[in-house]
Short mmCIF file of C-alpha atoms in Angstrom, two decimals:
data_model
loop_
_atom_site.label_atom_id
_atom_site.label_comp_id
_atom_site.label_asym_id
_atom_site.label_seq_id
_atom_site.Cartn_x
_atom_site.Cartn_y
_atom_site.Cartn_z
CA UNK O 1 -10.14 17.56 -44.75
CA UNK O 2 -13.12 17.24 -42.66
CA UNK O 3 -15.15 20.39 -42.41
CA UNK O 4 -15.77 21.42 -38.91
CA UNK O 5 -19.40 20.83 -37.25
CA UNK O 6 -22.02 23.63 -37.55
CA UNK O 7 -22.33 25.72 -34.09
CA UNK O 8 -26.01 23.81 -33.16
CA UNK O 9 -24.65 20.67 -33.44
CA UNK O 10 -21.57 21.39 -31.62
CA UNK O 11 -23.77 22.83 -28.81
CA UNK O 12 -25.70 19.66 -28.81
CA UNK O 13 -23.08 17.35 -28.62
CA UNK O 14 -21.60 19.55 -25.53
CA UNK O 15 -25.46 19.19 -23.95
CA UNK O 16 -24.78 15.36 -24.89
CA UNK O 17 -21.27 15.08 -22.63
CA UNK O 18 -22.98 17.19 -19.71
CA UNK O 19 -25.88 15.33 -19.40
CA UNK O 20 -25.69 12.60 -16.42
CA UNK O 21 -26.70 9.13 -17.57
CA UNK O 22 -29.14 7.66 -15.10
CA UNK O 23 -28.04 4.06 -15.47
CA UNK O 24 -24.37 5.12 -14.64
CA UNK O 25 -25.24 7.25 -11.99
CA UNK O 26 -27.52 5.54 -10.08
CA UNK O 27 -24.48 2.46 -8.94
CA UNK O 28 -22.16 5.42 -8.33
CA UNK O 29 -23.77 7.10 -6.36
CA UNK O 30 -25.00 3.36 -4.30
CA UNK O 31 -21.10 2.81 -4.55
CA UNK O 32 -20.53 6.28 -3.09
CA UNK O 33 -22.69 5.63 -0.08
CA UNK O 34 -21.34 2.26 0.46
CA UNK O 35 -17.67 3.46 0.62
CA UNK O 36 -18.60 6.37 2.75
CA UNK O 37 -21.11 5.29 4.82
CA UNK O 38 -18.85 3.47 7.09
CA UNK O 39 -16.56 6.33 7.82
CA UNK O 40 -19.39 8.84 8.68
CA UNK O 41 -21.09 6.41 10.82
CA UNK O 42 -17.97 6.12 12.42
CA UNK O 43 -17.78 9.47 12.92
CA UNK O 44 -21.13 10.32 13.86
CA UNK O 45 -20.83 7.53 16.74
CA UNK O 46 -17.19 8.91 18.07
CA UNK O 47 -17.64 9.96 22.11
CA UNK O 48 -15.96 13.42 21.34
CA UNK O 49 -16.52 14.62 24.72
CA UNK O 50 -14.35 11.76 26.04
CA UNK O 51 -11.43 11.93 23.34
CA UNK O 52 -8.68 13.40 25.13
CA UNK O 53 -8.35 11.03 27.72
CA UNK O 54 -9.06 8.08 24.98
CA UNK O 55 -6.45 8.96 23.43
CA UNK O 56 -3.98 9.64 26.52
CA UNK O 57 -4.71 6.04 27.71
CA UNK O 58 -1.58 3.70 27.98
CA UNK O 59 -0.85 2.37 25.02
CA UNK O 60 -2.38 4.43 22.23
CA UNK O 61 0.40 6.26 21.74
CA UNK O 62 2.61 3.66 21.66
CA UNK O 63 0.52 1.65 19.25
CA UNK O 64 0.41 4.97 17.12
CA UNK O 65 4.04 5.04 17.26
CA UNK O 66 4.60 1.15 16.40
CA UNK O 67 2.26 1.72 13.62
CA UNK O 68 4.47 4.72 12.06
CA UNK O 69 7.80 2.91 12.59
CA UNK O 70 6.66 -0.26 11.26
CA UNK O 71 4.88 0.77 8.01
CA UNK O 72 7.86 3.06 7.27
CA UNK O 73 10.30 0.25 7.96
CA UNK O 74 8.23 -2.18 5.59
CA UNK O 75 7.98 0.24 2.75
CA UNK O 76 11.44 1.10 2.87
CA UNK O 77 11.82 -2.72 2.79
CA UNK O 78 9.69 -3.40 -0.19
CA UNK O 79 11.32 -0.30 -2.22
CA UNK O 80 14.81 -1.69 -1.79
CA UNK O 81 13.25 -5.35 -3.18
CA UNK O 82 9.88 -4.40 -4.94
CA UNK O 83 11.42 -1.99 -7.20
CA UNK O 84 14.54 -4.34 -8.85
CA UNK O 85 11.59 -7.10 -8.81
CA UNK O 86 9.50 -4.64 -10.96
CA UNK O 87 12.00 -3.49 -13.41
CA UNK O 88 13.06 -7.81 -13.97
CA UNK O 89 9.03 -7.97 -14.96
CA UNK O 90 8.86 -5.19 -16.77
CA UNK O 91 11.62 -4.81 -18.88
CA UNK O 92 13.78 -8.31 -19.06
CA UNK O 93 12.38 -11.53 -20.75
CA UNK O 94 13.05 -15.19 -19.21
CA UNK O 95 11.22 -18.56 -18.79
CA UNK O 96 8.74 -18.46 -15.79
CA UNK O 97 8.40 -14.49 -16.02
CA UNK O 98 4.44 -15.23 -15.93
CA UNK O 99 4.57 -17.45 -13.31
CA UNK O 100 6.44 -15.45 -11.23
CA UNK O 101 4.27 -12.53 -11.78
CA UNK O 102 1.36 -14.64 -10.64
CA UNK O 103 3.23 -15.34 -7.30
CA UNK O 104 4.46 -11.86 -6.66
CA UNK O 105 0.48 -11.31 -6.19
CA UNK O 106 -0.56 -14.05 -4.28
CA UNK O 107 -0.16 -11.95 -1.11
CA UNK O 108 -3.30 -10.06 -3.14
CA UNK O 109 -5.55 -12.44 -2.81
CA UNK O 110 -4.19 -14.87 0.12
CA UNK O 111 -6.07 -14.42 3.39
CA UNK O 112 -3.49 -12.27 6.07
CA UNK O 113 -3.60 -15.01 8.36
CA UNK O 114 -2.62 -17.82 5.78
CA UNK O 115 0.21 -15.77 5.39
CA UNK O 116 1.19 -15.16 8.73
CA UNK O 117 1.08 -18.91 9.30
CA UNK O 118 3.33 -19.20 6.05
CA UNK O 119 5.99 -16.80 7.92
CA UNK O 120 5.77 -18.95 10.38
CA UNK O 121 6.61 -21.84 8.50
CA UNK O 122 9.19 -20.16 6.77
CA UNK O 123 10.79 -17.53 9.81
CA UNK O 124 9.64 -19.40 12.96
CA UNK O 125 12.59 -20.75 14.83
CA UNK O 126 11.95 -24.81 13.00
CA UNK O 127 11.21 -22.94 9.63
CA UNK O 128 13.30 -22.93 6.78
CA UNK O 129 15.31 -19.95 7.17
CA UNK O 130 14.31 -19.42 10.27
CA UNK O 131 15.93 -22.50 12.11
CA UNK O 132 19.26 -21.61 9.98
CA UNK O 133 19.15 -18.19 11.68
CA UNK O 134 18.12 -19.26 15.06
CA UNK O 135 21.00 -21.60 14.54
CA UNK O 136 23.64 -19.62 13.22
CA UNK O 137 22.95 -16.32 14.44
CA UNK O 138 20.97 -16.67 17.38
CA UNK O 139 18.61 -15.05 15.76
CA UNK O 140 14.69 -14.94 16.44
CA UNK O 141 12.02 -13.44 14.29
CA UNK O 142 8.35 -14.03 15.24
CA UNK O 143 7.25 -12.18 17.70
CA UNK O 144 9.49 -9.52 17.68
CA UNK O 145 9.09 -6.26 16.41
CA UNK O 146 10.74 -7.15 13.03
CA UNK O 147 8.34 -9.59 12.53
CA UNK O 148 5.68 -7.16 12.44
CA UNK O 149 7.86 -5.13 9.72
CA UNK O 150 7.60 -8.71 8.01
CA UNK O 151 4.29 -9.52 8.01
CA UNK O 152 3.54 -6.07 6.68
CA UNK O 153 5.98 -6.01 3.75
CA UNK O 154 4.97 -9.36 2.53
CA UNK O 155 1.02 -8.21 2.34
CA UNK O 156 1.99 -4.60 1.10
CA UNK O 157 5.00 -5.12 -1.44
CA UNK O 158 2.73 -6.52 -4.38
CA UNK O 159 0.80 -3.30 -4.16
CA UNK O 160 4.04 -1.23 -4.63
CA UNK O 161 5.21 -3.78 -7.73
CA UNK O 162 2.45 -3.57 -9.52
CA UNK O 163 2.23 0.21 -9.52
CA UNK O 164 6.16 0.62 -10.47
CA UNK O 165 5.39 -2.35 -12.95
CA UNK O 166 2.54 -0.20 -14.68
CA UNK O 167 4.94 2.48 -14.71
CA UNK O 168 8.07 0.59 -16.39
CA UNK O 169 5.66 -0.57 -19.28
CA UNK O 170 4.25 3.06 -19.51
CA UNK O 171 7.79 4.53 -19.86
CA UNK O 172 9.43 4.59 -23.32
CA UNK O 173 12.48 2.55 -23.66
CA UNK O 174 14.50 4.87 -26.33
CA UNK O 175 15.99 7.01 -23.43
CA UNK O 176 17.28 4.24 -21.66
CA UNK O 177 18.40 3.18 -25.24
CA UNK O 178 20.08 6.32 -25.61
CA UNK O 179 21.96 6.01 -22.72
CA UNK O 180 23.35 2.93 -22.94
CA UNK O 181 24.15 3.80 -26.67
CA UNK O 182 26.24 7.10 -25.12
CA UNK O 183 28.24 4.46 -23.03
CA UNK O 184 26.50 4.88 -19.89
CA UNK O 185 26.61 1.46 -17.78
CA UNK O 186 23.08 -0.38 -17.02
CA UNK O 187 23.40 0.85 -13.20
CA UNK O 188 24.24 4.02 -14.55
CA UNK O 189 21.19 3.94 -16.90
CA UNK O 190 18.78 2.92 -14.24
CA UNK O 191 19.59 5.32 -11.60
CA UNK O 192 19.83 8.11 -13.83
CA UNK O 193 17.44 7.88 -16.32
CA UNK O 194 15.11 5.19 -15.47
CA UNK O 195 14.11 5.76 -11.36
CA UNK O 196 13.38 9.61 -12.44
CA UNK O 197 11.02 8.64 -15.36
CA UNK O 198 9.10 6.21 -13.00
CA UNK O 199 9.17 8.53 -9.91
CA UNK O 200 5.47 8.91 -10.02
CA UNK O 201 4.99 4.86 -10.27
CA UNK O 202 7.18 4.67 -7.21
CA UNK O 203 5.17 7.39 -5.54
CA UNK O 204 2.18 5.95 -5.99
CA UNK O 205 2.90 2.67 -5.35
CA UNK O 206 5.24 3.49 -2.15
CA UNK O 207 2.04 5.46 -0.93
CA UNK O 208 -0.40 2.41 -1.81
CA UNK O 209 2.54 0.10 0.36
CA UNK O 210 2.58 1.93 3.23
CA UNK O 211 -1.37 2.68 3.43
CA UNK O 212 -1.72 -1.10 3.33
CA UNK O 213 1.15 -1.83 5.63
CA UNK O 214 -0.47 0.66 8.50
CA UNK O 215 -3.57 -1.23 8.34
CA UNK O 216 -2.45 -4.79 8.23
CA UNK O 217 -3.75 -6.67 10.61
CA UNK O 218 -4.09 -10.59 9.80
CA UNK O 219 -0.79 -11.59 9.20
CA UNK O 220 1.03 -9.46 12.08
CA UNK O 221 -0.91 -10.99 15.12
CA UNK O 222 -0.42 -14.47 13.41
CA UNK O 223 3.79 -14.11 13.11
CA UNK O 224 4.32 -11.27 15.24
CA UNK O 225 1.61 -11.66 18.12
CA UNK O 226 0.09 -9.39 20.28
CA UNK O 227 2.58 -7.67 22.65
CA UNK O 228 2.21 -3.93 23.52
CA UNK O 229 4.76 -1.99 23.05
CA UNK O 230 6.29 -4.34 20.90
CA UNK O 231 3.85 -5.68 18.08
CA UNK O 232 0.60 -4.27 19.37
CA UNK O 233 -0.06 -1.94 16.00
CA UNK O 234 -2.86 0.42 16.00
CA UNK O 235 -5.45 -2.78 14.24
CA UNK O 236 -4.45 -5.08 16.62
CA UNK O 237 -5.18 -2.02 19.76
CA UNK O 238 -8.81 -1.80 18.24
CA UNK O 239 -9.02 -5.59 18.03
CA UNK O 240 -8.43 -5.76 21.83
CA UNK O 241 -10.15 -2.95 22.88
CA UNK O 242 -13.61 -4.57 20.50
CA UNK O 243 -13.22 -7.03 23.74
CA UNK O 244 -13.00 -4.45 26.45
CA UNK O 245 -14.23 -1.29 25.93
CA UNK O 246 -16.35 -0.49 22.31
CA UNK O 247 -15.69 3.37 22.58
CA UNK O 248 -12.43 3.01 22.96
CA UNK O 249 -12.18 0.86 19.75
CA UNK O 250 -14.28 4.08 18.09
CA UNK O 251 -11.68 6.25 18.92
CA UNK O 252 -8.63 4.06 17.86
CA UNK O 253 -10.42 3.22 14.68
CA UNK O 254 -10.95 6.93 13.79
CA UNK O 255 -7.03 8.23 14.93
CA UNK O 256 -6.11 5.24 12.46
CA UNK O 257 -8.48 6.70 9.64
CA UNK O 258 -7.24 10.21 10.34
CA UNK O 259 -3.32 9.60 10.21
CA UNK O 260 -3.91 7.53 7.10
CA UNK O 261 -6.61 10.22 5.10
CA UNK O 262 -4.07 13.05 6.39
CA UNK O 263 -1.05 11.35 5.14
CA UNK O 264 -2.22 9.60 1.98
CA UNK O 265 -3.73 13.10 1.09
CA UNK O 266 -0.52 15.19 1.71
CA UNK O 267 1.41 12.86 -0.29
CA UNK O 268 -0.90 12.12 -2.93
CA UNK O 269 -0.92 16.55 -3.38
CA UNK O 270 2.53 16.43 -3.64
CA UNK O 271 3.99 13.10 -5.76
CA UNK O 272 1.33 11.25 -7.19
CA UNK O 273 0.08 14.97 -8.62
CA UNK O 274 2.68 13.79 -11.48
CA UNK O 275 0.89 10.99 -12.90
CA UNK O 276 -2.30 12.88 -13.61
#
């Protein structure tokens, strides 16, 4: 049995821990300005006197709304396919699983507006599914509404995968063994006792999606166009209004940065609290 260390050195190893090592701290704190920087200069430059009636123009408002509706609709959309996706990964074992990892994050690393044009190849009334359901249905996708709920869910889902992912390897197996072993049925199993001992993953990564879908940008004027009150989204607004009138972007950029700080912090204080 090891005998425990003498009071001095105990003190000096505490010293040790408190003390701030300079060549760590000197590229956090350079991160720290460079992540920060950018949001205080964008508040520093806001025209405060001339808010309200920036943000009563036509259109704001309905940009703010498309926003809301749209990133809700596409995180819905990637929980009811991201999540079955995550648990195949994560807990089933089948040729290709690797590859097929490697393409659920393409939409990482892939420019937004490579994948918009990929919708388009894919959605756009002579794409692949796209002419089947223009054909069959009558039905038309770019540059519609739901093509901006698209173009977000395709850029935001992997963000939502890999979090719920993360949390399926995290999770131990035996209670899901257990249940099945007590004759309860793999659906059973998974809604039961599986979804509540990943709830956090899901939080976080439903959080991460929707963040991500509110600010996308690339892919949604590429399938979905430019149209207000239709698919003009809060990004696309302050694109247009970088043309027209530079306060006005300042004061669409910083409603965008408050909806998303105020939102990602209220839910990040009440479900991603669990994974620390």
């Amino acid at each position: 049995m090891t005998a425990p260390a003498p009071p001095a050195v105990s003190r000096r190893r505490r010293r040790t821990h408190r003390r701030l090592p300079v060549f760590l701290a000197l590229p956090a704190l350079a991160g720290l300005a460079f992540l920060t920087l950018p949001p205080a200069g964008l508040l520093l430059r806001t025209p405060w006197a001339q808010l309200p009636a920036r943000l009563t123009a036509p259109g704001v408002l309905d940009a703010l709304r498309l926003s809301l509706l749209t990133a809700t609709a596409a995180t819905v959309l990637c929980l009811l396919l991201g999540v079955p996706l995550a648990w195949l990964l994560a807990r089933t074992r089948f040729p290709g699983r690797g590859l097929i990892r490697a393409l659920v994050t393409v939409p990482l690393v892939l420019p937004p507006v490579v994948g918009g044009v990929a919708l388009l190849l894919v959605y756009g009334r002579r794409g692949l599914v796209g002419g089947w359901l223009d054909a069959t249905f009558g039905v038309t996708l770019p540059f519609t509404t739901a093509a901006v709920v698209l173009a977000e869910a395709f850029v935001a889902m992997p963000f939502l995968i890999i979090a719920v992912e993360g949390a399926l390897r995290g999770a131990d197996p035996r209670y899901e063994e257990a249940a099945t072993t007590l004759g309860a049925s793999r659906w059973t199993t998974f809604r039961r006792v599986t979804l509540p001992i990943v709830a956090p993953g899901i939080a976080a990564g439903s959080v991460l999606c929707w963040a991500r879908a509110l600010g996308e940008f690339g892919a949604t004027i590429t399938f979905a166009g430019n149209f207000p009150g239709r698919t003009q989204t809060m990004p696309l607004a302050v694109y247009l209004a970088l043309e027209q009138d530079f306060d006005a972007a300042i004061v669409l950029s910083l409603l965008l940065l408050t909806v998303s700080v105020v939102i990602l912090a209220g839910l990040r204080e009440r479900w991603v609290g669990g994974l620390r």
